[in-house]
Coordinates of C-alpha atoms in Angstrom, one line a residue:
X1 CA -0.1 -0.1 -0.3
X2 CA 2.7 2.4 -0.4
X3 CA 4.0 2.3 2.5
X4 CA 7.0 5.2 3.2
X5 CA 5.8 7.0 0.1
X6 CA 4.4 9.4 2.6
X7 CA 5.1 9.7 6.1
X8 CA 2.3 8.1 8.6
X9 CA 1.8 11.8 9.6
X10 CA 0.8 13.1 6.2
X11 CA -2.6 14.5 5.7
X12 CA -2.9 12.2 2.8
X13 CA -1.9 9.3 4.2
X14 CA -5.1 6.9 4.3
X15 CA -3.6 4.2 6.9
X16 CA -6.8 4.6 8.8
X17 CA -9.6 4.7 6.0
X18 CA -7.8 2.0 3.7
X19 CA -11.2 0.7 2.2
X20 CA -12.7 3.8 1.4
X21 CA -9.6 4.9 -0.7
X22 CA -9.1 1.2 -2.4
X23 CA -13.1 1.3 -2.7
X24 CA -13.1 5.2 -4.4
X25 CA -10.2 5.4 -6.3
X26 CA -10.4 6.6 -9.9
X27 CA -7.1 5.2 -10.8
X28 CA -4.4 3.6 -8.8
X29 CA -0.9 2.9 -9.8
X30 CA 0.7 -0.3 -9.3
X31 CA 4.5 -0.7 -8.6
X32 CA 6.0 -3.7 -9.1
X33 CA 2.9 -5.7 -6.2
X34 CA 1.3 -8.3 -7.1
X35 CA -2.3 -8.6 -7.1
X36 CA -2.6 -11.4 -4.6
X37 CA -5.1 -11.5 -1.7
X38 CA -3.2 -8.4 -0.4
X39 CA -4.8 -6.3 -2.8
X40 CA -7.9 -8.5 -2.9
X41 CA -7.0 -9.5 -6.3
X42 CA -7.7 -5.9 -7.8
X43 CA -11.8 -7.1 -7.8
X44 CA -14.7 -6.3 -6.3
X45 CA -16.8 -5.1 -3.9
X46 CA -13.2 -4.0 -2.2
X47 CA -12.7 -2.1 -5.3
X48 CA -14.6 0.1 -8.2
X49 CA -15.5 -2.1 -10.8
X50 CA -14.6 1.7 -13.1
X51 CA -11.3 1.9 -11.5
X52 CA -8.6 1.8 -14.0
X53 CA -5.1 0.3 -12.7
X54 CA -2.0 1.4 -14.2
X55 CA 0.5 -1.9 -13.6
X56 CA 4.4 -1.5 -13.8
X57 CA 6.2 -4.6 -12.8
X58 CA 9.4 -6.4 -14.1
X59 CA 7.8 -9.7 -14.3
X60 CA 5.4 -10.0 -17.6
X61 CA 3.3 -12.5 -15.7
X62 CA 1.9 -10.3 -13.6
X63 CA 0.3 -7.8 -16.0
X64 CA -3.2 -8.6 -15.3
X65 CA -2.8 -11.3 -13.3
X66 CA -5.6 -13.0 -11.3
X67 CA -9.1 -10.4 -11.5
X68 CA -7.6 -6.6 -12.4
X69 CA -7.5 -6.0 -16.4
X70 CA -5.1 -3.0 -16.0
X71 CA -5.8 0.0 -18.4
X72 CA -2.6 0.6 -18.7
X73 CA 0.5 -2.3 -18.3
X74 CA 4.0 -1.3 -18.3
X75 CA 6.5 -4.3 -18.2
X76 CA 9.3 -2.8 -17.3
X77 CA 12.0 -2.1 -14.2
X78 CA 10.1 0.3 -12.1
X79 CA 13.6 2.3 -11.1
X80 CA 13.7 2.9 -14.9
X81 CA 10.2 3.4 -15.2
X82 CA 9.2 5.8 -12.4
X83 CA 11.9 8.3 -13.6
X84 CA 10.3 8.6 -17.5
X85 CA 6.8 9.3 -15.6
X86 CA 7.8 11.6 -13.8
X87 CA 9.5 13.7 -16.7
X88 CA 6.6 13.5 -17.9
X89 CA 4.5 14.6 -16.0
X90 CA 7.0 17.2 -14.3
X91 CA 4.3 20.3 -15.1
X92 CA 1.2 18.6 -13.6
X93 CA -0.2 19.5 -10.4
X94 CA -3.1 17.9 -8.1
X95 CA -5.3 20.2 -6.4
X96 CA -6.9 18.3 -3.4
X97 CA -9.5 20.3 -3.3
X98 CA -10.5 19.5 -7.0
X99 CA -11.8 16.3 -6.3
X100 CA -14.2 14.9 -3.3
X101 CA -12.0 11.7 -2.7
X102 CA -9.7 13.8 -0.6
X103 CA -12.7 15.0 2.0
X104 CA -14.6 11.6 1.7
X105 CA -10.7 9.9 2.9
X106 CA -10.6 12.6 5.6
X107 CA -14.3 11.9 6.9
X108 CA -14.2 8.1 6.7
X109 CA -10.7 8.8 8.5
X110 CA -12.3 10.7 11.3
X111 CA -15.3 7.8 11.4
X112 CA -12.8 5.8 12.3
X113 CA -11.2 7.1 14.8
X114 CA -14.6 8.0 16.6
X115 CA -15.6 4.1 16.5
X116 CA -12.3 3.5 17.2
X117 CA -12.5 5.6 20.8
X118 CA -15.8 4.4 21.6
X119 CA -14.9 1.0 21.0
X120 CA -11.4 1.7 23.9
X121 CA -13.9 2.8 25.9
X122 CA -15.7 -0.8 26.3
X123 CA -14.8 -2.9 29.8
X124 CA -16.7 -6.2 28.4
X125 CA -14.9 -9.0 28.7
X126 CA -13.1 -10.7 27.3
X127 CA -11.4 -8.2 26.0
X128 CA -10.9 -6.7 22.5
X129 CA -7.7 -5.5 20.8
X130 CA -9.3 -2.3 20.6
X131 CA -9.7 -2.2 24.7
X132 CA -6.4 -3.9 25.1
X133 CA -3.6 -1.8 23.0
X134 CA -5.5 1.3 24.2
X135 CA -4.4 0.1 27.6
X136 CA -0.7 -0.7 26.6
X137 CA -0.3 2.8 25.1
X138 CA -1.8 4.5 27.9
X139 CA 0.8 3.3 30.3
X140 CA 3.5 3.3 28.1
X141 CA 2.8 6.7 27.3
X142 CA 3.2 7.6 31.0
X143 CA 6.4 5.9 31.8
X144 CA 8.2 7.3 28.3
X145 CA 6.3 10.3 26.6
X146 CA 5.9 9.7 23.4
X147 CA 8.1 12.9 22.4
X148 CA 11.1 11.9 24.3
X149 CA 11.2 8.9 21.3
X150 CA 12.4 6.2 23.3
X151 CA 10.4 3.5 22.3
X152 CA 10.3 1.8 19.2
X153 CA 6.9 0.2 18.0
X154 CA 7.1 -2.6 16.1
X155 CA 3.7 -4.6 15.1
X156 CA 2.6 -7.9 13.4
X157 CA -0.3 -10.1 12.4
X158 CA -3.2 -9.3 10.5
X159 CA -5.9 -8.0 12.8
X160 CA -2.8 -7.0 15.7
X161 CA -0.9 -5.1 13.0
X162 CA -4.1 -3.0 11.1
X163 CA -5.1 -2.4 14.5
X164 CA -2.4 -0.8 16.4
X165 CA -1.7 1.3 13.5
X166 CA -5.2 3.2 14.7
X167 CA -4.6 3.0 18.0
X168 CA -1.0 4.5 18.2
X169 CA -1.1 7.0 16.1
X170 CA 2.7 8.8 14.4
X171 CA 3.2 12.2 16.1
X172 CA 4.7 14.8 13.8
X173 CA 8.1 15.9 14.5
X174 CA 10.1 15.6 11.1
X175 CA 13.4 15.5 12.4
X176 CA 12.6 11.5 14.1
X177 CA 14.1 8.8 11.9
X178 CA 13.4 10.1 8.8
X179 CA 9.3 9.2 9.4
X180 CA 8.3 12.3 10.8
X181 CA 7.9 11.0 14.2
X182 CA 9.6 10.1 17.0
X183 CA 8.0 7.2 18.1
X184 CA 7.7 4.8 14.5
X185 CA 5.2 1.7 14.2
X186 CA 6.9 -0.4 12.3
X187 CA 4.7 -2.5 10.3
X188 CA 4.7 -5.4 7.9
X189 CA 2.2 -3.7 5.5
X190 CA -5.7 -2.2 8.0
X191 CA -9.5 -2.2 10.8
X192 CA -11.1 -5.5 12.5
X193 CA -12.2 -6.1 15.7
X194 CA -12.0 -9.8 17.0
X195 CA -12.4 -11.0 21.3
X196 CA -9.3 -12.0 22.6
X197 CA -10.2 -16.1 23.3
X198 CA -9.3 -15.9 27.0
X199 CA -9.1 -12.2 27.2
X200 CA -5.0 -12.5 27.4
X201 CA -2.5 -10.9 26.7
X202 CA 0.9 -11.9 26.9
X203 CA 4.3 -9.2 27.7
X204 CA 7.4 -10.8 27.7
X205 CA 10.9 -9.1 28.6
X206 CA 14.0 -10.1 27.5
X207 CA 16.9 -9.9 29.4
X208 CA 19.2 -6.7 28.9
X209 CA 18.8 -3.0 29.5
X210 CA 21.4 -1.9 26.9
X211 CA 21.0 0.9 24.7
X212 CA 18.7 4.2 24.3
X213 CA 15.6 3.0 23.0
X214 CA 13.2 0.5 24.0
X215 CA 11.5 -2.0 21.5
X216 CA 7.9 -3.1 22.1
X217 CA 6.1 -5.6 19.8
X218 CA 2.6 -5.5 19.3
X219 CA 2.1 -9.5 17.8
X220 CA -0.8 -11.6 17.4
X221 CA -0.6 -15.4 18.8
X222 CA -0.2 -16.7 15.2
X223 CA 2.4 -13.8 14.1
X224 CA 4.2 -14.2 17.4
X225 CA 4.6 -18.0 16.6
X226 CA 6.4 -17.4 13.6
X227 CA 9.3 -16.3 15.4
X228 CA 8.7 -16.9 18.9
X229 CA 12.2 -18.8 19.1
X230 CA 13.6 -15.1 18.3
X231 CA 13.4 -14.7 22.2
X232 CA 16.3 -16.7 22.6
X233 CA 18.0 -14.1 20.0
X234 CA 16.7 -11.2 22.3
X235 CA 18.1 -12.8 25.3
X236 CA 21.6 -13.9 23.9
X237 CA 22.2 -10.1 22.1
X238 CA 21.0 -8.3 26.1
X239 CA 18.3 -6.7 23.9
X240 CA 15.5 -4.0 25.8
X241 CA 12.4 -6.1 23.9
X242 CA 9.2 -6.0 25.6
X243 CA 6.5 -8.2 23.6
X244 CA 3.0 -8.6 23.0
X245 CA 1.0 -11.5 22.1
X246 CA -2.6 -10.9 21.8
X247 CA -4.3 -14.4 22.2
X248 CA -7.4 -14.4 20.2
X249 CA -7.3 -19.0 19.7
X250 CA -6.3 -18.6 15.6
X251 CA -5.6 -16.6 12.4
X252 CA -7.9 -13.7 12.2
X253 CA -9.8 -14.9 15.1
X254 CA -11.1 -17.9 17.5
X255 CA -13.7 -20.6 17.2
X256 CA -14.3 -19.8 21.1
X257 CA -14.3 -17.3 23.8
X258 CA -14.2 -20.3 26.6
X259 CA -11.8 -22.8 27.3
X260 CA -15.1 -25.0 27.9
X261 CA -16.4 -24.5 24.5
X262 CA -13.1 -25.1 22.6
X263 CA -12.7 -28.2 24.2
X264 CA -16.1 -29.9 22.9
X265 CA -14.8 -28.6 19.0
X266 CA -11.7 -30.1 19.5
X267 CA -13.2 -33.2 20.9
X268 CA -15.4 -32.9 17.1
X269 CA -12.5 -32.2 15.5
X270 CA -10.5 -35.5 17.0
X271 CA -13.4 -38.1 18.2
X272 CA -14.4 -40.6 16.7
X273 CA -17.1 -40.7 14.2
X274 CA -16.8 -37.1 14.2
X275 CA -19.2 -36.6 11.2
X276 CA -22.0 -37.5 13.9
X277 CA -21.6 -34.5 15.5
X278 CA -24.5 -32.7 13.7
X279 CA -23.9 -28.7 13.2
X280 CA -20.0 -29.4 15.3
X281 CA -18.1 -29.5 12.4
X282 CA -15.0 -28.9 14.9
X283 CA -12.3 -26.1 14.9
X284 CA -11.4 -25.2 11.7
X285 CA -7.7 -25.3 10.7
X286 CA -6.7 -21.8 11.6
X287 CA -7.3 -22.4 15.1
X288 CA -5.2 -22.8 17.6
X289 CA -4.7 -24.4 21.3
X290 CA -7.4 -22.5 23.9
X291 CA -4.6 -20.3 26.8
X292 CA -1.0 -21.4 25.3
X293 CA 0.9 -19.9 27.8
X294 CA 3.3 -18.1 25.5
X295 CA 4.5 -16.2 28.6
X296 CA 6.6 -19.0 29.5
X297 CA 9.1 -18.9 26.4
X298 CA 10.2 -15.4 28.3
X299 CA 12.0 -17.9 30.8
X300 CA 14.2 -19.6 28.3
X301 CA 16.3 -16.7 28.2
X302 CA 15.9 -15.4 31.7
X303 CA 13.1 -13.1 31.5
X304 CA 9.9 -12.1 33.1
X305 CA 6.8 -13.5 32.0
X306 CA 3.3 -12.3 32.6
X307 CA -0.6 -13.1 31.9
X308 CA -3.3 -10.2 31.8
X309 CA -7.2 -10.6 31.6
X310 CA -8.6 -6.8 32.1
X311 CA -7.3 -3.3 31.0
X312 CA -6.4 -2.8 34.1
X313 CA -4.2 -6.2 34.6
X314 CA -2.6 -5.1 31.3
X315 CA -1.7 -1.6 32.8
X316 CA 0.0 -3.8 35.8
X317 CA 1.8 -5.7 33.4
X318 CA 3.0 -3.7 31.4
X319 CA 4.8 -1.8 34.2
X320 CA 6.2 -4.2 35.2
X321 CA 7.5 -5.4 31.8

């Protein structure tokens, strides 16, 4: 989605209004990215049927692949093609006020932020991302004011990454990191809410207090599974890292909010005669084990692992971490 072209703090950055940006776009310049699941294969309803795509790719096989049929496919290296486009468009200027597109994006951003603020105030248990992440933010901002720029945030995981980017908005200080913010949020790529399985959120702290910046990792449980053993790496190098694992018991969402229901689904999956279970089809292939104690991994490197089930417990665990 053009990460890095505009600072996260730029008024035309549409991270918190991604759906509106895609759905209402007239023309899309696609640079070296495939029309895969991340871009919804270039098809409606995420994209307007009338959207015109300009696709530039070094691989001819990618041009027009999947549902998108580019109005202008260009086979070439973007490092060569873009300077040529820039030269031809050097005298053209776009006036944001000339189209309702930018005003619609701003309205969508404000609406989404208002929804996020309302969800953050929800005290219903099990917690959601929208109640857990603000608790982390409040506590960290008390311990290390954002203007100090001593924390670098890293987010990973579909929902955790998307929602954290709206809850941890960038700050507008152009001197810091070249990103226009003193506490960068580094993510793999943005608005959905899923319940946390047993309302568990796990902070892990690796040993080591050296360095002038603290790394805070916000990870979904599935995403953490891809790199969990890096906890040993952080301990070995004495890195000052605080890891939060948002446990939703599966990819995108879990199958149950309580352990008893999850166990019934597991029995339907593993037990003999599972085909006779009526409507119970068992666990999805993307489901994860309920109540996994991710925090125990902290001990392999001499770190500290904690479990939190309420916003207050999240704040307390964050302070201890």
